[in-house]
GROMACS .gro file of C-alpha atoms in nm:
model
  432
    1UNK     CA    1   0.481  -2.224   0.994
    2UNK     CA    2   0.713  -2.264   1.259
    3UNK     CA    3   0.882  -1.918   1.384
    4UNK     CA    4   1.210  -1.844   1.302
    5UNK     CA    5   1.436  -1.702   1.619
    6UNK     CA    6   1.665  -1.404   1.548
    7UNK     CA    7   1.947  -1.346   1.833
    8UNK     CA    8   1.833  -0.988   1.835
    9UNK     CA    9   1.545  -0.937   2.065
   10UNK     CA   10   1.229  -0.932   1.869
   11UNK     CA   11   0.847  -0.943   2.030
   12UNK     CA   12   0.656  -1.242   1.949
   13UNK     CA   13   0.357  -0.991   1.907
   14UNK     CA   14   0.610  -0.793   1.666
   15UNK     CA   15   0.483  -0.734   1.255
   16UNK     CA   16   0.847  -0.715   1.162
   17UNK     CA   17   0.918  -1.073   1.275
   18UNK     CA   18   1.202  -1.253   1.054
   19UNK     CA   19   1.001  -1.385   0.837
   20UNK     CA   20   0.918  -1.065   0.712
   21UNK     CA   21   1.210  -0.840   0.670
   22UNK     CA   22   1.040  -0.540   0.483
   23UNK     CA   23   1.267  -0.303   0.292
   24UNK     CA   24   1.251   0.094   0.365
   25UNK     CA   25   1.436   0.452   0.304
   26UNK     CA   26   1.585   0.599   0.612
   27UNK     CA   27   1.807   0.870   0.765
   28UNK     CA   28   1.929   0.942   1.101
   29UNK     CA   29   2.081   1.178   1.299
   30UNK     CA   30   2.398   0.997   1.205
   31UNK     CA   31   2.349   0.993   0.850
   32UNK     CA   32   2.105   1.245   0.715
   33UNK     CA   33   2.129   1.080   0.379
   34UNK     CA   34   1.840   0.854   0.263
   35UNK     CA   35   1.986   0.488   0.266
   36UNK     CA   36   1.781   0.144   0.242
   37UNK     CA   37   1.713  -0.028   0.585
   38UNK     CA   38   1.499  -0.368   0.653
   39UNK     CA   39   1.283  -0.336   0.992
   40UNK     CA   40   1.339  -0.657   1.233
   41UNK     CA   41   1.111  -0.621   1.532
   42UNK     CA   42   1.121  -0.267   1.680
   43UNK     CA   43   1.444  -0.216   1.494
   44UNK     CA   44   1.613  -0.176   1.158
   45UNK     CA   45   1.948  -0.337   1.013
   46UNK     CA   46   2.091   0.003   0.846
   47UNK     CA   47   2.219  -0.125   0.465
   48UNK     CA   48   2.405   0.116   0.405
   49UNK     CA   49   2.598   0.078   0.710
   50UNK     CA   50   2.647  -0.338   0.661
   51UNK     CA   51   2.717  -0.294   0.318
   52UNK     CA   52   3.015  -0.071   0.463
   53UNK     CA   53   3.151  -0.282   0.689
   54UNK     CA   54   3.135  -0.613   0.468
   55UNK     CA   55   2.816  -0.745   0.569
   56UNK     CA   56   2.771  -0.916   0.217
   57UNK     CA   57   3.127  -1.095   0.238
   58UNK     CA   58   2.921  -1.454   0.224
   59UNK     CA   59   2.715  -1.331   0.000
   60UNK     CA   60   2.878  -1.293  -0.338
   61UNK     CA   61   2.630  -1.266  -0.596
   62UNK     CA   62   2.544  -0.954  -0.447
   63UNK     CA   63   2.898  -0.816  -0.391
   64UNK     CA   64   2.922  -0.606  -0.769
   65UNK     CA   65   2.559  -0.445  -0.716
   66UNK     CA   66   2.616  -0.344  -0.380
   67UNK     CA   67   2.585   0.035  -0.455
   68UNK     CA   68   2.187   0.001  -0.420
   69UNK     CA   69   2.214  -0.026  -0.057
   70UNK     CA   70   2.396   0.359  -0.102
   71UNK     CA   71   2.069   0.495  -0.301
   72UNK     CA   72   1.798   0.745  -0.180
   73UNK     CA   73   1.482   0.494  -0.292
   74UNK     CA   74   1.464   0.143  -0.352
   75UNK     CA   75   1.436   0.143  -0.706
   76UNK     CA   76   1.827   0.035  -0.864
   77UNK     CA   77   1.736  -0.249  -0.584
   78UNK     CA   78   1.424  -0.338  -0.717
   79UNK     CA   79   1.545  -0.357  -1.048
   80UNK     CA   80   1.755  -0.619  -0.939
   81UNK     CA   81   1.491  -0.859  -1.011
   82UNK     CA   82   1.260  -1.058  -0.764
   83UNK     CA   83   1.567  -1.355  -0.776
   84UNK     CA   84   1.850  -1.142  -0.627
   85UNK     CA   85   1.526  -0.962  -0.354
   86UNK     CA   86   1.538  -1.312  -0.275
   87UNK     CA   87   1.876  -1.433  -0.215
   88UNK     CA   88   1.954  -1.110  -0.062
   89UNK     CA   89   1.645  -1.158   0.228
   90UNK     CA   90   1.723  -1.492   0.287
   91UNK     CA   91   2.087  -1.417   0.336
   92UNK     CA   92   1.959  -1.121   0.576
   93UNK     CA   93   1.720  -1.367   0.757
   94UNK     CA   94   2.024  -1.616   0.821
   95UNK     CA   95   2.240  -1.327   0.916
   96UNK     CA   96   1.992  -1.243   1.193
   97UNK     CA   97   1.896  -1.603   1.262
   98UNK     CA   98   1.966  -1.742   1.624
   99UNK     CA   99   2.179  -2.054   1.510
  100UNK     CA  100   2.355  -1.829   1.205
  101UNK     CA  101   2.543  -2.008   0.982
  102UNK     CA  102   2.707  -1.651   0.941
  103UNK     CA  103   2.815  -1.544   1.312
  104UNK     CA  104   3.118  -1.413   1.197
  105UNK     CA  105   2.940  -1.145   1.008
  106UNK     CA  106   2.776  -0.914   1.269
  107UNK     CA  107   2.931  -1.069   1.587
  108UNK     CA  108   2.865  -1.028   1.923
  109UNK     CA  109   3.074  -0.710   2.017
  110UNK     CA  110   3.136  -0.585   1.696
  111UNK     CA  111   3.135  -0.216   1.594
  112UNK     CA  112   2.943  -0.302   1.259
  113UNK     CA  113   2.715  -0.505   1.491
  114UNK     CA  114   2.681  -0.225   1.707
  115UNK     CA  115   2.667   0.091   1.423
  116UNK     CA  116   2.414  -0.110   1.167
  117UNK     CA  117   2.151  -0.253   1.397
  118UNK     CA  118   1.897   0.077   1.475
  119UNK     CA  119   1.633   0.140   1.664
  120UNK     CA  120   1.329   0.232   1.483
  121UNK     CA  121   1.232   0.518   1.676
  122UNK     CA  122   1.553   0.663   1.595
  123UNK     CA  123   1.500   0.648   1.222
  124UNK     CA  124   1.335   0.877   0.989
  125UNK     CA  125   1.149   0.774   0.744
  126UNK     CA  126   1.127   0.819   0.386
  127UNK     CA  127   0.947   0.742   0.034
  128UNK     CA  128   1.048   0.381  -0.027
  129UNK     CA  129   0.998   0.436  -0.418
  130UNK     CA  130   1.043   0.712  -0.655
  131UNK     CA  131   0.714   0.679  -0.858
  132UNK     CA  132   0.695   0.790  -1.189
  133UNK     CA  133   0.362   0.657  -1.220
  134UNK     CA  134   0.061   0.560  -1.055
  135UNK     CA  135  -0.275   0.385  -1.113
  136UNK     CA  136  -0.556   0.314  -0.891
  137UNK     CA  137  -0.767   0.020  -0.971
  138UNK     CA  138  -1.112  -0.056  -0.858
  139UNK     CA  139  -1.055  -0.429  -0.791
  140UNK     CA  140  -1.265  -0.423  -0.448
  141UNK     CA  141  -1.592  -0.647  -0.576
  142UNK     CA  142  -1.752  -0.518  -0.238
  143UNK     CA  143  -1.723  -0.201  -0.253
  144UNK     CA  144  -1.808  -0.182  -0.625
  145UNK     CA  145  -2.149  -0.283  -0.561
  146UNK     CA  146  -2.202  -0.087  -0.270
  147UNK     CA  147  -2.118   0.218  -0.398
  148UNK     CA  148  -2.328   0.103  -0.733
  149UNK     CA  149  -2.644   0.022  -0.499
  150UNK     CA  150  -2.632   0.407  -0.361
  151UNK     CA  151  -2.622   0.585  -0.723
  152UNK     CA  152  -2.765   0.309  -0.961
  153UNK     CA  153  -2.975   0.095  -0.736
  154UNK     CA  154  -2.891  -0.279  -0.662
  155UNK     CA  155  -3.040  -0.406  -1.014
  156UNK     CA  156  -2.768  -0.167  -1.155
  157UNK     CA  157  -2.480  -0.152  -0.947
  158UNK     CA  158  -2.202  -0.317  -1.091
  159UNK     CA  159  -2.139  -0.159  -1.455
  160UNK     CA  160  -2.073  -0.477  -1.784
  161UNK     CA  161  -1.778  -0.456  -1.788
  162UNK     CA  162  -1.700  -0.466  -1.397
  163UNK     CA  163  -1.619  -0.881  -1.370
  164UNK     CA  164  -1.417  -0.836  -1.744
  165UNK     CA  165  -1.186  -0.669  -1.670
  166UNK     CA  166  -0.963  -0.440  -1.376
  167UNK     CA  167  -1.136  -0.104  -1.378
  168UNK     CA  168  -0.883   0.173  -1.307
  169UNK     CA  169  -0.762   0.530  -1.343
  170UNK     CA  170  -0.428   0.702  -1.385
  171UNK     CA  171  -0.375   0.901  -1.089
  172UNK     CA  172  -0.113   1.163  -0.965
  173UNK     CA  173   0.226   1.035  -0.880
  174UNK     CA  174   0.370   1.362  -0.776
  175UNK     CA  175   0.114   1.380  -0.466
  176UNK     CA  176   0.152   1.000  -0.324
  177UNK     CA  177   0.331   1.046   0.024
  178UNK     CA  178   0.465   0.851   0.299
  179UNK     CA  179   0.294   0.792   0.650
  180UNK     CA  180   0.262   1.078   0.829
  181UNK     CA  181   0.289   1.337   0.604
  182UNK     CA  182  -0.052   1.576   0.666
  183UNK     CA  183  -0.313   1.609   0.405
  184UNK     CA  184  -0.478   1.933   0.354
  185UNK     CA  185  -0.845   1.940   0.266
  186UNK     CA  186  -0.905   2.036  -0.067
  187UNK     CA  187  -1.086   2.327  -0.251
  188UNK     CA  188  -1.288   2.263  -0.554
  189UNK     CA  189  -1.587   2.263  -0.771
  190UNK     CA  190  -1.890   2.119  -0.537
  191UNK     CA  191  -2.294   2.162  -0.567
  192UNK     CA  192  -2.431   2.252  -0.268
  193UNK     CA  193  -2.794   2.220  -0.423
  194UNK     CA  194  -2.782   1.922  -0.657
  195UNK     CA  195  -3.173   2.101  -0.795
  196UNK     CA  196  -2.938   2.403  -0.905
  197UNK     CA  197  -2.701   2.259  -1.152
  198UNK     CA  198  -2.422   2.556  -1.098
  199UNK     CA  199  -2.134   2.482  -0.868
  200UNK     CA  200  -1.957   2.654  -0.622
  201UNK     CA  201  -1.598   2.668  -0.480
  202UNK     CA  202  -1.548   2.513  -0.203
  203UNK     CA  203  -1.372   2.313   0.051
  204UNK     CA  204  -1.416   1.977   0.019
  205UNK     CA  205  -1.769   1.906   0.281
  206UNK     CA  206  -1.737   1.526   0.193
  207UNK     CA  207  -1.394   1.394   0.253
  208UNK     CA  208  -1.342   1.054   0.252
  209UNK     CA  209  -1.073   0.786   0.312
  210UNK     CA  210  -1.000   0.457   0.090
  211UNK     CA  211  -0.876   0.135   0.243
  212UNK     CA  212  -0.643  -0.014  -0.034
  213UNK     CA  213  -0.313  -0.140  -0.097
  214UNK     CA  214  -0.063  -0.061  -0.342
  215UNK     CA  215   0.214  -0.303  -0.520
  216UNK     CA  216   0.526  -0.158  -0.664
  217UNK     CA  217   0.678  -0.239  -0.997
  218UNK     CA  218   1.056  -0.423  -1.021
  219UNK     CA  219   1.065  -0.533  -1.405
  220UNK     CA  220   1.012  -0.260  -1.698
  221UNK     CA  221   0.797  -0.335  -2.030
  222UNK     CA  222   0.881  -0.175  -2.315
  223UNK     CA  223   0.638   0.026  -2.522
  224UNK     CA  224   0.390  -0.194  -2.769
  225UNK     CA  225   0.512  -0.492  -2.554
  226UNK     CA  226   0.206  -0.671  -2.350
  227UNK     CA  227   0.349  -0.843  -2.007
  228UNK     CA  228   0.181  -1.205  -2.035
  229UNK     CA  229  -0.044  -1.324  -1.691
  230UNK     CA  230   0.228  -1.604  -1.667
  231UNK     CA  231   0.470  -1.340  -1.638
  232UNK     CA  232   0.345  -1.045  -1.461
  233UNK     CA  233   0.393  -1.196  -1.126
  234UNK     CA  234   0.816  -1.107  -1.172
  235UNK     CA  235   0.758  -0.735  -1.239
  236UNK     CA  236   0.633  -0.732  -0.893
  237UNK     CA  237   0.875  -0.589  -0.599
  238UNK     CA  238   0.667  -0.558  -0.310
  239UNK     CA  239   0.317  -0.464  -0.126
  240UNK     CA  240   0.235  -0.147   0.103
  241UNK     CA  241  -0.029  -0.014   0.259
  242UNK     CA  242  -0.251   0.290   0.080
  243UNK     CA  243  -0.516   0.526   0.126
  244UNK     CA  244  -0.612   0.737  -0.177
  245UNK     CA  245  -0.798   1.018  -0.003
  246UNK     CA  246  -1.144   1.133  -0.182
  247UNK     CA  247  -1.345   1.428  -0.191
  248UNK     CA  248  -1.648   1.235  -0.267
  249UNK     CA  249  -1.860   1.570  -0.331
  250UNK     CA  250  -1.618   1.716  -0.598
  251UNK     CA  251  -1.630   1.373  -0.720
  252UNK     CA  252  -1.956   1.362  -0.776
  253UNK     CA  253  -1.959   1.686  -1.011
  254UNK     CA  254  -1.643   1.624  -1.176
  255UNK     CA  255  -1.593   1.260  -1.305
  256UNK     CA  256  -1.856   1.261  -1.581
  257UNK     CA  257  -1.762   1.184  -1.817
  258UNK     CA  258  -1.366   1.067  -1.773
  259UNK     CA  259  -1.324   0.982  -1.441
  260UNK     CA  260  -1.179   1.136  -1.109
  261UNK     CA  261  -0.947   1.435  -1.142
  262UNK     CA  262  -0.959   1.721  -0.848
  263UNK     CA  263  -1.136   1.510  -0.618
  264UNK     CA  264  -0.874   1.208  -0.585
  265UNK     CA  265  -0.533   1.370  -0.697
  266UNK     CA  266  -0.455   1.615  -0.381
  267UNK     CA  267  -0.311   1.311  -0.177
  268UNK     CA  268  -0.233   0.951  -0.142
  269UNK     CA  269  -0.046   0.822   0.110
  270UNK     CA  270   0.120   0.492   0.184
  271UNK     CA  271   0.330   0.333   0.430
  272UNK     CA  272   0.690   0.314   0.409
  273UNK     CA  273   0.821  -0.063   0.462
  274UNK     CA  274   0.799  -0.243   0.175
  275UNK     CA  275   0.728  -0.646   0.201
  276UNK     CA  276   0.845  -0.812  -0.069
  277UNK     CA  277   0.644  -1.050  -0.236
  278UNK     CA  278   0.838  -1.368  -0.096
  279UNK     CA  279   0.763  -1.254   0.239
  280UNK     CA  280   0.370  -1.282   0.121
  281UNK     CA  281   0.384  -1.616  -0.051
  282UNK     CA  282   0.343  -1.826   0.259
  283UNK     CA  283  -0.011  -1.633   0.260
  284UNK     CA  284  -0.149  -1.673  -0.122
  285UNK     CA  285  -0.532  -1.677  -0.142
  286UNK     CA  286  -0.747  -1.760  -0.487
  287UNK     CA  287  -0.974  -1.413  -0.377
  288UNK     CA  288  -1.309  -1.413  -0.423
  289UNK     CA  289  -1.455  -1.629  -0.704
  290UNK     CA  290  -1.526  -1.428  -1.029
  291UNK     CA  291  -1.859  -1.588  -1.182
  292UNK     CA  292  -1.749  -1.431  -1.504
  293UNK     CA  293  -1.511  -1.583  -1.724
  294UNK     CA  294  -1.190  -1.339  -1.793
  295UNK     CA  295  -1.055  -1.363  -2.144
  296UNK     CA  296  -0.727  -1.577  -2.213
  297UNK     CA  297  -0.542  -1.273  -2.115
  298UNK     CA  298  -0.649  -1.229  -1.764
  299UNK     CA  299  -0.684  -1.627  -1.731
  300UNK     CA  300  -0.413  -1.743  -1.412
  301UNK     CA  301  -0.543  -2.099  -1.399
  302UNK     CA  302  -0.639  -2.108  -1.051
  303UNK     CA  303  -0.333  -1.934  -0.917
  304UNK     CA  304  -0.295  -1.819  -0.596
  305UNK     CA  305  -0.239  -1.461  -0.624
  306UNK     CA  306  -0.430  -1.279  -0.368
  307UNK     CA  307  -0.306  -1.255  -0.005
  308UNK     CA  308  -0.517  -1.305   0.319
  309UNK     CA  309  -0.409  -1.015   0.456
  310UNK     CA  310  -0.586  -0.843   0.761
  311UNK     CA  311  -0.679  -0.477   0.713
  312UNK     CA  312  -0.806  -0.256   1.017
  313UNK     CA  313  -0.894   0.171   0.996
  314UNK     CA  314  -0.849   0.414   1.317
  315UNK     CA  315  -1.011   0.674   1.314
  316UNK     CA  316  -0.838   0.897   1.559
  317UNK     CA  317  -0.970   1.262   1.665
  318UNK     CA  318  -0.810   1.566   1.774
  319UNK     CA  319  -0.942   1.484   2.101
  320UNK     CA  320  -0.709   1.216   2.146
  321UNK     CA  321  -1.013   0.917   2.100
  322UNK     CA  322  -0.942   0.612   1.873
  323UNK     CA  323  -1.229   0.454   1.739
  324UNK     CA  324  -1.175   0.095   1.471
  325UNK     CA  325  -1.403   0.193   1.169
  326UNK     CA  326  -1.330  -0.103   0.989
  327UNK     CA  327  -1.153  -0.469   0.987
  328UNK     CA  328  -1.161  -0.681   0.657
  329UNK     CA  329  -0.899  -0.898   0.446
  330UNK     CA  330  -0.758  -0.828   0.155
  331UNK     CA  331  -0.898  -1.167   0.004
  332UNK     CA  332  -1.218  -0.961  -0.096
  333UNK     CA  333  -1.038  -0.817  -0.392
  334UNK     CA  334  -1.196  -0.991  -0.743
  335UNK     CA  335  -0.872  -0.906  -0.956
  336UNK     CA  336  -0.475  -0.950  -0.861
  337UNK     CA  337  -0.191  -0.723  -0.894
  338UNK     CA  338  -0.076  -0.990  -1.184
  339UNK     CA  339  -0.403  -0.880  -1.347
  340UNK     CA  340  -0.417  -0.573  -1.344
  341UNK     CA  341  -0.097  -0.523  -1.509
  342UNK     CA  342  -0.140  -0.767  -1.744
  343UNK     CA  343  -0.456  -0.590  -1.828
  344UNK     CA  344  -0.313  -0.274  -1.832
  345UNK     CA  345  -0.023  -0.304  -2.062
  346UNK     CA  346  -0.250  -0.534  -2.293
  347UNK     CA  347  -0.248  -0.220  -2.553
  348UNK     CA  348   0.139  -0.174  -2.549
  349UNK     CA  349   0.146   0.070  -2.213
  350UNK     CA  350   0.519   0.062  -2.104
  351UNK     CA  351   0.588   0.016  -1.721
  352UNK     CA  352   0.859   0.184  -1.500
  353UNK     CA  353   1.081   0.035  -1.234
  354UNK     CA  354   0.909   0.227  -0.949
  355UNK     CA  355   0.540   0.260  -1.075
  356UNK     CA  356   0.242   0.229  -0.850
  357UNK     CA  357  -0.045  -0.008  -0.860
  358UNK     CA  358  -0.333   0.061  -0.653
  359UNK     CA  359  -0.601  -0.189  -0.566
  360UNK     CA  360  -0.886   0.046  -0.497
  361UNK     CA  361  -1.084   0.027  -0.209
  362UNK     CA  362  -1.145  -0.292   0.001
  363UNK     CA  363  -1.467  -0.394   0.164
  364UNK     CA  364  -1.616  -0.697   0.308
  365UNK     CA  365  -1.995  -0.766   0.264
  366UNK     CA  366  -2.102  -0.636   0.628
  367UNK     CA  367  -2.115  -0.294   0.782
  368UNK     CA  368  -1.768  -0.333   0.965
  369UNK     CA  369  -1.600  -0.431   0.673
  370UNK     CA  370  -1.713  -0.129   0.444
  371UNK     CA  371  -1.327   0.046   0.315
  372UNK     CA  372  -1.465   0.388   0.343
  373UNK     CA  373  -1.686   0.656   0.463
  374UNK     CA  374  -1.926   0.691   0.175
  375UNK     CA  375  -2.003   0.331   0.215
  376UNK     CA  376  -2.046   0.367   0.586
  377UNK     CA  377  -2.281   0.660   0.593
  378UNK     CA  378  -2.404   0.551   0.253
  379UNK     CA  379  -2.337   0.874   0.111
  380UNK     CA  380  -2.455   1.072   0.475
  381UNK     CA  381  -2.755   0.968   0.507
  382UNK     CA  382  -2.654   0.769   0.815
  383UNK     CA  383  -2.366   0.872   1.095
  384UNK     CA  384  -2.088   0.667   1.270
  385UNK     CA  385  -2.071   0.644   1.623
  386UNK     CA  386  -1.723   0.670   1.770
  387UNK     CA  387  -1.578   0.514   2.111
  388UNK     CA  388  -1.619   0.874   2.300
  389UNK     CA  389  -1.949   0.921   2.152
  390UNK     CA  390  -1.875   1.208   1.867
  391UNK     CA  391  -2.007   1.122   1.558
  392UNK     CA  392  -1.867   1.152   1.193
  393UNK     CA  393  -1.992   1.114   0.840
  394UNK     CA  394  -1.709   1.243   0.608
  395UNK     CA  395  -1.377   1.322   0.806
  396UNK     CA  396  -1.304   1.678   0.989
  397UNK     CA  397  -1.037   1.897   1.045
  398UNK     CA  398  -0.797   1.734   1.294
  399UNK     CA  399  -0.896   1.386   1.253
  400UNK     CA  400  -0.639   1.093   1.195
  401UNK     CA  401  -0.733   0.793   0.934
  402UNK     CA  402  -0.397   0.510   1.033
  403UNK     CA  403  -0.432   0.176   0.829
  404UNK     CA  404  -0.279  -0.120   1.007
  405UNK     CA  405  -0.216  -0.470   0.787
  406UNK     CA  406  -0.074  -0.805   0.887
  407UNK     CA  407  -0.058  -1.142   0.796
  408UNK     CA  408  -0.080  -1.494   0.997
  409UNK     CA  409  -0.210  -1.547   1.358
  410UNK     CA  410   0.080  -1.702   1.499
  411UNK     CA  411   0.271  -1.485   1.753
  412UNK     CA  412   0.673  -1.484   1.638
  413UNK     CA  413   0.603  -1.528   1.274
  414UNK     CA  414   0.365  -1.250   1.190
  415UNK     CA  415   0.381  -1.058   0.858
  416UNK     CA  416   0.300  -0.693   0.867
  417UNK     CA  417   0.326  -0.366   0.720
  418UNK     CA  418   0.317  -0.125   1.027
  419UNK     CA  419   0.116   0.205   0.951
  420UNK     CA  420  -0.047   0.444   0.667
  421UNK     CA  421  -0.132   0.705   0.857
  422UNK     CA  422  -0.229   1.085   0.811
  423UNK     CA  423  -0.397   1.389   0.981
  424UNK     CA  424  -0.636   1.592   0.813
  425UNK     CA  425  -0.534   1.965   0.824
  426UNK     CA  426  -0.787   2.263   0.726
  427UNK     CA  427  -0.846   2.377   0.355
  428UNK     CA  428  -0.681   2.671   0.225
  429UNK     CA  429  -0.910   3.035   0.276
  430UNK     CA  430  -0.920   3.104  -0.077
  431UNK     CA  431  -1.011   3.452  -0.221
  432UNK     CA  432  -1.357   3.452  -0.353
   0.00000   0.00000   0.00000
């Protein structure tokens, strides 16, 4: 697609070209309050502060709703509906479009010109969502099998059900953070001799990192109420990066037999710009082919509802060395966002404005493509080699796991979602 040109000075190279746009929470020195912003290039237009100064004169559909660009998350504007996300980004892509048809509204000289357009590094930045609730899925085909192969053997690995249906689990809203918050390593329940079947408590000796993404809800459902597949793609407000952090070895005590608990609800962090699903469309995939035939349900008829997204994982020490541990695409996922919440409200579960869809780890088929550690050192048996020549299994003390995502190849129209990133910080000394 041909690049659009803002007047504003925006890198070709930039993530945040116009064709993106991606909503966030800010504050600044200036105003401390948490406000809505969209990130153009290495800066944001403050909402809050066009919304002020009559920014949405041309726009009127917007004008008696205008209060959500006052709010502390993005959730009274993602209940807007994905229509009005739409008219309002377009209207903030023309805005900020070379040839404007709207010069008038942040001229050349103008104070609201001048007091609304930020730089980023001068922002803070915030929780796009509040999330009331969160569940992680398990949609990554490749990394299903792999981790099936090292605990069930390849004739085994992938359970019946796997190519039914969206595997998930409901996971803990209340620890999901935003980029850059620290994540302590956890204590719990491990076996340090698998012969001797009596645990001890621990910190967490296997901590791991998950390459995923996460889609955010727009459109409630009410209680007993299935969303239809035809449908599910409106309750959909945006994509962000996510990495639910493991502790594979309290994992691998606790989960039988309902699941993950200790080992996966002490942090999950994502990244803070939201882009909207319009901003993906241009980039709708098929996924990979699912030999199994879903029920009517889960059926989308060939629709394109993946997106061939590129995913990369630094690994950065307290050193100061950055090592790549993994590049894939998000096309390796086997079920969509659609599907999984058309699957998971199938029995009447009611959705939120605000809740949290995770896609659960995403891995290609080769080594450099594996989403996470245990995959990588298939389960420690093997070690990683990183650019200054330290080695890692699970993740230490110190250490830095930063997600990057982005969409298209051409320079001035790229698609991004800047960075998930957090630091690992020592485990509580607990009294024994």
């Amino acid at each position: 697609m041909a690049p659009l040109k803002s007047w504003l000075k925006v890198d070709s190279s930039s993530h945040f070209s116009l064709h993106n746009l991606p909503f966030g929470i800010i504050s600044t020195t200036a105003n401390p309050d948490r406000h809505p912003a969209v990130a153009i290039g290495d800066q944001v237009l403050d909402l809050s502060v066009f919304t002020a100064g009559n920014g949405f004169s041309a726009l009127s559909i917007i004008q008696p709703h205008q209060a959500v660009f006052f709010r502390p998350t993005l959730n009274d504007f993602a209940a807007l509906g994905r229509p009005m996300h739409r008219v309002v980004r377009e209207y903030l892509q023309s805005v900020l479009l070379e040839d404007s048809p709207f010069h008038g509204v942040l001229k050349e000289n103008s104070s609201l010109r001048h007091n609304s357009i930020l730089s980023q590094k001068d922002c803070h930045m915030h929780m796009p969502m509040q999330i009331t609730d969160y569940t992680d899925f398990y949609a990554g085909l490749h990394h299903a099998y792999n981790v099936g192969v090292l605990f069930r053997g390849p004739q085994n690995a992938l359970q019946p059900n796997y190519k039914h249906l969206p595997v998930g689990y409901h996971g803990r809203a209340g620890s999901v953070v935003v980029s850059g918050t620290p994540i302590r390593r956890p204590n719990g329940q491990i076996l340090t001799d698998p012969a001797v079947k009596e645990p001890t408590l621990s910190a967490c000796r296997k901590l791991d990192m998950e390459l995923e993404l996460g889609c955010f809800v727009c459109k409630p459902s009410k209680m007993g109420d299935p969303v239809r597949i035809d449908d599910a793609a409106d309750h959909l407000f945006g994509i962000v990066l996510m990495n639910d952090w493991s502790a594979r070895d309290i994992q691998a005590w606790e989960y039988v037999p309902l699941g993950p608990f200790n080992s996966k609800n002490f942090g999950t962090t994502i990244s803070p710009w939201v882009v909207l699903m319009d901003a993906l469309e241009p980039f709708a995939s098929t996924g990979l082919h699912n030999d199994m035939e879903t029920l009517p349900y889960l059926d989308e008829k060939g629709k394109k509802t993946h997106f061939d997204i590129n995913l990369s994982v630094n690994l950065n020490t307290e050193s100061g060395s950055s090592s790549t541990i993994c590049k894939t695409t998000a096309t390796n996922l086997l079920f969509s966002f659609p599907q999984m919440l058309a699957h998971h409200t199938v029995g009447g579960c009611p959705f939120n404005v605000g809740d949290l869809l995770g896609s659960g780890t995403i891995s290609g088929e080769s080594k450099s493509q594996k989403g996470c550690l245990l995959e990588q050192s298939e389960n420690g048996k093997i070690s990683i080699t990183l650019e200054d020549g330290q080695e890692r299994i699970f993740l230490e003390d110190g250490d830095t796991i930063t997600i990057g995502g982005v969409c298209g190849g051409e320079q001035g129209s790229l698609v991004g979602f800047g960075e998930c990133s957090g630091k690992i910080l020592p485990a509580i000394q607990l009294e024994t």
